[in-house]
Each structure stands twice: as C-alpha cells, then as structure tokens.
Amino acid sequence: MKYDLNLFPAFMALMEERSVTRAADRLGITQPALSNALNRLRETFRDPLFIRQRYGIAPTEFAESIAPTIATALRQFDDLVLTQQEFHPEKADRLFTIAPNSYVEIVLMPLLVARLREEAPGTRLRMTPFGSDLTESGIMSGTTSLALGRMVDPPDNLVVQHLMDEGLACVVRVDHPDVQDSIDRAQYERLRHVNVLPSGRLRAGLYQALDRQGLRRKVAVSVTHFLAVPEMIAVTDYCATLPRLICHGFARDSRLKVLPAPVDLGTFPVEMAWHVRYRQDAAHRWLRSVVADLGKELHQRSLES
C-alpha cells in the first residue's frame, strides 16, 4: 500500500494542538494545506479522525487509538535521522525557543546568553512565558525547545532532568530600624512582608515551606515579579523571602541587605524538560549540556551565598 509519510506529522500536530490554526502554525504551512492533508488522512484510514467543535477539534475514538503508534513511529524515524547529524555550535545558525520561569529568567538566562554569544554566536534565543502550567509553555506540543523551572506531574512525552536545588533567604533595607544582622522567628512574624506571586509552582513551594515550619507572615503587598521587590523594600520597613540567588543579585544594591531566613525553609528543585522528539537532536543535546553545566555552576554559587 502506498501512503505519504508527510501526513503523519500533520496528524500528530492536530492531535496535540486540537486546533487547525495552531497545528498549521506549528508545521509552518497554511490552513488549506493542512486541511488537504487531513482529507488525505481520512481517505487513508477511512475515518473522520477529527470532529469540529465550538472551540477547536476533537479526535475520534479511532484517532485516539492510533495516535500512540504513530507517535512512536515518528520518534523512531527522528532518532534514526538525528543520530547521523552533527552539530557545530561555532557555525550554527539556529533559533531555540525556551520557556523559563521568572526565577530562571533572572538567574540562569543571562549566563546562557553570554555562553551562546561566546560559543555559538549565530545561535538565537526566543523566550516564551513559562505560564501557570506546562501546556501554556508550548513544551508539551514540541514548539518550545526547553522548559526551565519546576516540573509538576509532567506528561509521558516530556523528559525531565534535575538541574539544581535552591534555598531561600530574606532581604530588608540596609538601615532597617528593627533588623540588624539576623532575623529571628518572632521578628519575622512581626514584620510586614512583600510577597511575590510568580506564575507556576514556585510560590506554592514557599507557602509549603512556611507551613512546615509553622511560620506566619503578615503580607503587606503582593507583586507579580521578583524585579518589583528591590524598590518596595528600599522605601519601607518590609521584608521579602526569596530564592538565595535572587537575593544575592539584590545585594549589589547598597540600599539592601540579605540575611538568612529565621528557620531552615529547605530547598526547591530547578529542572529542565524537553519533548521526547528532541532526545537525539544533536543541536538540542548540545544546548541541554550547556544548560546543565550552568545549573551546576549556579548550585555552587547558591551554596556559597
């Protein structure tokens, strides 16, 4: 039987995106071209495969049943081809899309940009929001090369690698009237706090750490990004509890001082995730090795800060 292998990536794009528009954008083709591919798939399998709904499309029961087989076959073809390819970073002209959470965007991404400028000057990076879950980052559909942050309940089509563990510290203004060189539990609970509400799971980790220690905070103001904190702290008597390396960066501001947390709040993981289709891609493997090296470097910095 003759059939066109090019139809199968179209099938998987439709399965994962559940939208003709998004699937066409992902494949870099027009919607009419994708609709034509879908019609040929329907003829091949003698099944509608996808049914239009109010918001996008839904796969038929048959489409659901064949999707794992097609995904496995495509992955095996990718592995076969990609293992024969070589990647030379110094000569590469490549765009990588990365979804870092707000912590990684501040702490790791500048180091990655500097490393790529030195080792792969033709390589470009595009950062996309990590979002409140992995679906929003584009990593589950494969349109994003890497997600960097905390991965909770990742699906089977993602590979997750641990990069580092990070701790927490406190930051107050340098001339704070009530805080000298340390903060004890009673002081911490008397102070008013600046609370950071980044997207994703980072804030949940802090809340859980405080709960485990029975430590309470009086939150005076909540902000959506770490970079809003320094100005808030510099003009108030408030305190902020933040990742150590974020605090380490803020310590360069002469108006601020960084102190250990009043109790051990433990650590939180920083992880890297990628779609299984990039497992053997030489360029992606090189990029992941660079990120892993930077994770080790940052972990050591965190321990020393």
CSV table of C-alpha atoms in Angstrom, one decimal:
chain,number,residue,atom,x,y,z
A,1,MET,CA,0.0,0.0,0.0
A,2,LYS,CA,1.3,3.5,-0.9
A,3,TYR,CA,0.9,6.3,1.6
A,4,ASP,CA,2.6,9.7,2.3
A,5,LEU,CA,4.7,9.7,5.4
A,6,ASN,CA,4.4,13.5,5.5
A,7,LEU,CA,0.8,13.1,6.6
A,8,PHE,CA,1.7,11.7,9.9
A,9,PRO,CA,3.4,14.8,11.4
A,10,ALA,CA,0.2,16.6,10.4
A,11,PHE,CA,-1.9,14.0,12.3
A,12,MET,CA,0.2,14.4,15.4
A,13,ALA,CA,0.1,18.2,15.3
A,14,LEU,CA,-3.7,18.1,15.1
A,15,MET,CA,-3.8,15.5,18.0
A,16,GLU,CA,-1.6,17.7,20.2
A,17,GLU,CA,-2.9,21.1,19.3
A,18,ARG,CA,-6.6,20.3,18.9
A,19,SER,CA,-6.8,23.3,16.6
A,20,VAL,CA,-6.3,23.5,12.8
A,21,THR,CA,-5.0,27.1,13.2
A,22,ARG,CA,-2.4,26.2,15.8
A,23,ALA,CA,-1.4,23.0,14.1
A,24,ALA,CA,-0.8,24.8,10.8
A,25,ASP,CA,1.3,27.5,12.6
A,26,ARG,CA,3.4,24.8,14.3
A,27,LEU,CA,4.0,23.0,11.0
A,28,GLY,CA,4.7,26.2,9.1
A,29,ILE,CA,2.0,25.6,6.5
A,30,THR,CA,-1.3,27.2,5.5
A,31,GLN,CA,-4.6,26.1,6.9
A,32,PRO,CA,-5.8,25.0,3.5
A,33,ALA,CA,-2.7,22.8,3.1
A,34,LEU,CA,-3.3,21.3,6.5
A,35,SER,CA,-7.0,20.7,5.6
A,36,ASN,CA,-5.9,18.9,2.4
A,37,ALA,CA,-3.5,16.7,4.5
A,38,LEU,CA,-6.4,15.9,6.9
A,39,ASN,CA,-8.7,14.9,4.0
A,40,ARG,CA,-6.0,12.6,2.7
A,41,LEU,CA,-5.5,11.1,6.1
A,42,ARG,CA,-9.3,10.5,6.3
A,43,GLU,CA,-9.2,8.7,3.0
A,44,THR,CA,-6.2,6.6,4.1
A,45,PHE,CA,-7.8,5.5,7.4
A,46,ARG,CA,-11.5,5.7,6.3
A,47,ASP,CA,-12.4,7.6,9.4
A,48,PRO,CA,-13.2,11.2,10.1
A,49,LEU,CA,-10.3,11.3,12.6
A,50,PHE,CA,-11.2,14.8,14.0
A,51,ILE,CA,-14.6,16.4,14.6
A,52,ARG,CA,-15.1,20.2,14.7
A,53,GLN,CA,-16.3,21.6,18.0
A,54,ARG,CA,-17.1,25.1,19.2
A,55,TYR,CA,-13.5,25.6,20.4
A,56,GLY,CA,-11.2,23.7,18.0
A,57,ILE,CA,-11.4,20.0,17.1
A,58,ALA,CA,-11.7,16.7,19.0
A,59,PRO,CA,-10.2,13.3,17.9
A,60,THR,CA,-12.4,10.4,17.2
A,61,GLU,CA,-12.1,7.2,19.2
A,62,PHE,CA,-10.1,5.7,16.3
A,63,ALA,CA,-7.7,8.6,16.1
A,64,GLU,CA,-7.1,8.3,19.8
A,65,SER,CA,-6.3,4.6,19.4
A,66,ILE,CA,-3.8,5.0,16.6
A,67,ALA,CA,-2.0,8.1,18.0
A,68,PRO,CA,0.5,6.2,20.3
A,69,THR,CA,1.6,4.0,17.3
A,70,ILE,CA,2.1,7.0,15.0
A,71,ALA,CA,3.9,8.9,17.7
A,72,THR,CA,6.3,6.0,18.4
A,73,ALA,CA,6.9,5.5,14.7
A,74,LEU,CA,7.7,9.2,14.1
A,75,ARG,CA,10.0,9.2,17.2
A,76,GLN,CA,11.9,6.2,15.8
A,77,PHE,CA,12.3,7.9,12.4
A,78,ASP,CA,13.6,11.1,14.2
A,79,ASP,CA,16.1,9.0,16.2
A,80,LEU,CA,17.3,7.3,13.1
A,81,VAL,CA,18.0,10.5,11.2
A,82,LEU,CA,19.1,12.7,14.1
A,83,THR,CA,21.8,10.3,15.3
A,84,GLN,CA,23.5,10.7,12.0
A,85,GLN,CA,23.6,14.5,12.2
A,86,GLU,CA,26.4,16.6,13.7
A,87,PHE,CA,26.1,20.0,15.3
A,88,HIS,CA,28.9,22.6,15.2
A,89,PRO,CA,27.9,25.4,17.6
A,90,GLU,CA,30.5,27.8,16.3
A,91,LYS,CA,29.0,27.6,12.8
A,92,ALA,CA,25.3,27.1,13.7
A,93,ASP,CA,22.5,29.4,12.6
A,94,ARG,CA,19.7,28.2,14.8
A,95,LEU,CA,16.8,29.6,16.8
A,96,PHE,CA,15.8,27.9,20.1
A,97,THR,CA,12.6,28.8,21.9
A,98,ILE,CA,12.9,28.4,25.7
A,99,ALA,CA,10.2,28.8,28.4
A,100,PRO,CA,11.9,29.8,31.7
A,101,ASN,CA,10.0,30.6,34.8
A,102,SER,CA,10.6,34.0,36.4
A,103,TYR,CA,13.4,32.7,38.7
A,104,VAL,CA,15.3,31.1,35.8
A,105,GLU,CA,14.8,34.1,33.6
A,106,ILE,CA,16.7,36.3,36.1
A,107,VAL,CA,19.3,33.8,37.4
A,108,LEU,CA,20.2,31.5,34.5
A,109,MET,CA,19.2,33.0,31.2
A,110,PRO,CA,21.8,35.9,31.3
A,111,LEU,CA,24.5,33.2,31.8
A,112,LEU,CA,23.1,31.2,28.9
A,113,VAL,CA,23.0,34.2,26.6
A,114,ALA,CA,26.7,35.0,27.4
A,115,ARG,CA,27.8,31.4,26.9
A,116,LEU,CA,26.0,31.2,23.5
A,117,ARG,CA,27.5,34.5,22.4
A,118,GLU,CA,30.9,33.1,23.1
A,119,GLU,CA,30.5,29.5,21.8
A,120,ALA,CA,27.7,29.8,19.2
A,121,PRO,CA,27.4,33.4,18.1
A,122,GLY,CA,25.0,32.6,15.3
A,123,THR,CA,22.5,31.0,17.7
A,124,ARG,CA,19.5,32.9,18.7
A,125,LEU,CA,17.1,32.5,21.6
A,126,ARG,CA,13.4,33.3,21.9
A,127,MET,CA,11.9,33.3,25.4
A,128,THR,CA,8.3,32.4,25.8
A,129,PRO,CA,6.3,32.6,29.1
A,130,PHE,CA,6.5,29.5,31.3
A,131,GLY,CA,2.9,30.1,32.2
A,132,SER,CA,0.8,28.6,35.0
A,133,ASP,CA,1.3,25.1,33.7
A,134,LEU,CA,3.4,23.2,31.1
A,135,THR,CA,0.7,23.3,28.4
A,136,GLU,CA,0.9,27.1,28.2
A,137,SER,CA,4.7,26.9,27.7
A,138,GLY,CA,4.5,25.0,24.4
A,139,ILE,CA,6.8,22.3,25.6
A,140,MET,CA,4.2,19.6,25.5
A,141,SER,CA,3.5,20.2,21.8
A,142,GLY,CA,7.2,20.4,20.9
A,143,THR,CA,7.1,24.0,19.7
A,144,THR,CA,9.3,25.0,22.6
A,145,SER,CA,12.8,23.5,22.9
A,146,LEU,CA,13.2,23.6,26.7
A,147,ALA,CA,11.1,24.5,29.7
A,148,LEU,CA,13.1,25.6,32.7
A,149,GLY,CA,11.7,25.7,36.2
A,150,ARG,CA,9.7,23.4,38.4
A,151,MET,CA,8.0,20.5,36.6
A,152,VAL,CA,5.0,19.1,38.4
A,153,ASP,CA,3.3,15.9,37.1
A,154,PRO,CA,5.0,16.1,33.6
A,155,PRO,CA,3.3,14.0,30.9
A,156,ASP,CA,4.9,11.0,29.3
A,157,ASN,CA,6.1,12.8,26.2
A,158,LEU,CA,8.4,15.0,28.3
A,159,VAL,CA,11.9,14.1,29.5
A,160,VAL,CA,12.8,15.9,32.8
A,161,GLN,CA,16.3,16.5,34.1
A,162,HIS,CA,17.2,17.9,37.5
A,163,LEU,CA,19.5,20.9,37.3
A,164,MET,CA,20.0,22.2,40.8
A,165,ASP,CA,18.4,22.8,44.2
A,166,GLU,CA,17.9,26.4,45.5
A,167,GLY,CA,17.3,27.7,49.0
A,168,LEU,CA,15.6,30.8,50.5
A,169,ALA,CA,16.8,33.9,52.2
A,170,CYS,CA,15.5,37.3,53.3
A,171,VAL,CA,16.1,40.8,52.2
A,172,VAL,CA,15.4,44.1,54.0
A,173,ARG,CA,16.6,47.7,53.7
A,174,VAL,CA,20.1,48.3,55.0
A,175,ASP,CA,19.1,50.9,57.6
A,176,HIS,CA,16.1,48.9,58.8
A,177,PRO,CA,15.3,50.2,62.4
A,178,ASP,CA,14.4,46.8,63.8
A,179,VAL,CA,16.7,44.3,61.9
A,180,GLN,CA,20.4,44.2,62.4
A,181,ASP,CA,22.5,41.2,61.3
A,182,SER,CA,19.9,38.5,61.6
A,183,ILE,CA,16.1,37.9,61.9
A,184,ASP,CA,14.7,35.6,64.5
A,185,ARG,CA,11.3,33.9,64.3
A,186,ALA,CA,9.5,36.5,66.4
A,187,GLN,CA,10.9,39.4,64.4
A,188,TYR,CA,10.0,37.6,61.1
A,189,GLU,CA,6.4,37.3,62.2
A,190,ARG,CA,6.2,40.9,63.5
A,191,LEU,CA,7.5,42.3,60.2
A,192,ARG,CA,5.3,43.1,57.2
A,193,HIS,CA,6.2,41.3,54.0
A,194,VAL,CA,6.4,41.8,50.3
A,195,ASN,CA,5.1,38.6,48.7
A,196,VAL,CA,6.0,37.5,45.1
A,197,LEU,CA,3.3,35.8,43.1
A,198,PRO,CA,5.1,34.5,40.0
A,199,SER,CA,3.3,32.1,37.7
A,200,GLY,CA,3.9,28.4,38.0
A,201,ARG,CA,4.7,26.4,41.2
A,202,LEU,CA,7.4,28.5,42.8
A,203,ARG,CA,5.1,30.3,45.1
A,204,ALA,CA,3.5,27.1,46.3
A,205,GLY,CA,6.9,25.8,47.4
A,206,LEU,CA,7.4,28.9,49.6
A,207,TYR,CA,4.0,28.6,51.1
A,208,GLN,CA,4.5,24.9,51.9
A,209,ALA,CA,7.9,25.6,53.4
A,210,LEU,CA,6.5,28.3,55.8
A,211,ASP,CA,3.6,25.9,56.7
A,212,ARG,CA,6.0,23.1,57.5
A,213,GLN,CA,7.9,25.4,60.0
A,214,GLY,CA,4.7,26.9,61.4
A,215,LEU,CA,6.0,30.4,60.3
A,216,ARG,CA,3.5,33.1,59.7
A,217,ARG,CA,3.8,36.2,57.5
A,218,LYS,CA,1.9,39.5,57.5
A,219,VAL,CA,1.7,40.2,53.8
A,220,ALA,CA,1.6,44.0,53.1
A,221,VAL,CA,1.8,43.9,49.3
A,222,SER,CA,2.0,41.2,46.6
A,223,VAL,CA,3.8,41.7,43.3
A,224,THR,CA,4.0,39.6,40.2
A,225,HIS,CA,7.8,39.6,39.5
A,226,PHE,CA,11.0,39.5,41.6
A,227,LEU,CA,12.3,42.7,40.0
A,228,ALA,CA,9.5,44.6,41.6
A,229,VAL,CA,10.9,43.8,45.1
A,230,PRO,CA,14.0,46.0,45.5
A,231,GLU,CA,12.2,49.3,45.2
A,232,MET,CA,9.4,48.1,47.5
A,233,ILE,CA,12.0,47.1,50.2
A,234,ALA,CA,14.2,50.1,49.8
A,235,VAL,CA,11.5,52.6,50.8
A,236,THR,CA,9.7,50.6,53.5
A,237,ASP,CA,10.4,48.5,56.6
A,238,TYR,CA,9.1,45.4,54.9
A,239,CYS,CA,10.9,42.1,54.4
A,240,ALA,CA,10.9,39.7,51.4
A,241,THR,CA,11.6,36.0,51.4
A,242,LEU,CA,13.2,35.0,48.1
A,243,PRO,CA,15.5,32.4,46.4
A,244,ARG,CA,19.0,32.8,47.6
A,245,LEU,CA,20.5,33.7,44.2
A,246,ILE,CA,17.8,36.3,43.6
A,247,CYS,CA,18.8,37.8,47.0
A,248,HIS,CA,22.5,37.6,46.0
A,249,GLY,CA,21.8,39.7,43.0
A,250,PHE,CA,19.8,42.3,45.1
A,251,ALA,CA,22.7,42.5,47.5
A,252,ARG,CA,24.6,44.6,44.9
A,253,ASP,CA,22.1,47.4,45.7
A,254,SER,CA,23.6,49.4,48.5
A,255,ARG,CA,20.2,50.1,49.9
A,256,LEU,CA,19.5,46.5,50.7
A,257,LYS,CA,20.9,43.7,52.9
A,258,VAL,CA,20.5,40.0,52.7
A,259,LEU,CA,20.1,37.8,55.8
A,260,PRO,CA,19.5,34.1,56.4
A,261,ALA,CA,15.9,33.0,56.9
A,262,PRO,CA,15.0,32.7,60.6
A,263,VAL,CA,14.5,28.9,60.2
A,264,ASP,CA,15.6,26.3,57.7
A,265,LEU,CA,13.0,26.6,54.9
A,266,GLY,CA,14.5,23.8,52.9
A,267,THR,CA,15.2,23.9,49.1
A,268,PHE,CA,13.2,23.7,45.9
A,269,PRO,CA,14.2,22.0,42.7
A,270,VAL,CA,15.0,23.7,39.4
A,271,GLU,CA,14.5,21.3,36.4
A,272,MET,CA,14.8,21.2,32.6
A,273,ALA,CA,12.2,19.5,30.4
A,274,TRP,CA,12.1,18.7,26.7
A,275,HIS,CA,9.8,16.9,24.3
A,276,VAL,CA,10.9,13.3,23.5
A,277,ARG,CA,11.2,14.2,19.8
A,278,TYR,CA,14.3,16.2,20.7
A,279,ARG,CA,16.0,13.4,22.6
A,280,GLN,CA,18.6,12.6,19.8
A,281,ASP,CA,18.7,16.0,18.1
A,282,ALA,CA,22.4,17.0,18.2
A,283,ALA,CA,21.7,20.7,18.5
A,284,HIS,CA,19.3,20.2,21.3
A,285,ARG,CA,21.6,17.8,23.1
A,286,TRP,CA,24.4,20.4,22.9
A,287,LEU,CA,22.1,23.1,24.3
A,288,ARG,CA,20.9,20.9,27.1
A,289,SER,CA,24.6,20.2,28.1
A,290,VAL,CA,25.3,23.9,28.3
A,291,VAL,CA,22.2,24.5,30.5
A,292,ALA,CA,23.2,21.5,32.7
A,293,ASP,CA,26.7,23.0,33.2
A,294,LEU,CA,25.3,26.3,34.1
A,295,GLY,CA,22.9,24.6,36.6
A,296,LYS,CA,25.9,23.0,38.4
A,297,GLU,CA,27.7,26.4,38.5
A,298,LEU,CA,24.6,28.1,39.9
A,299,HIS,CA,24.1,25.4,42.5
A,300,GLN,CA,27.6,26.0,43.8
A,301,ARG,CA,27.0,29.8,43.9
A,302,SER,CA,23.8,29.2,45.9
A,303,LEU,CA,25.7,27.1,48.5
A,304,GLU,CA,28.3,29.9,48.8
A,305,SER,CA,25.8,32.8,49.0
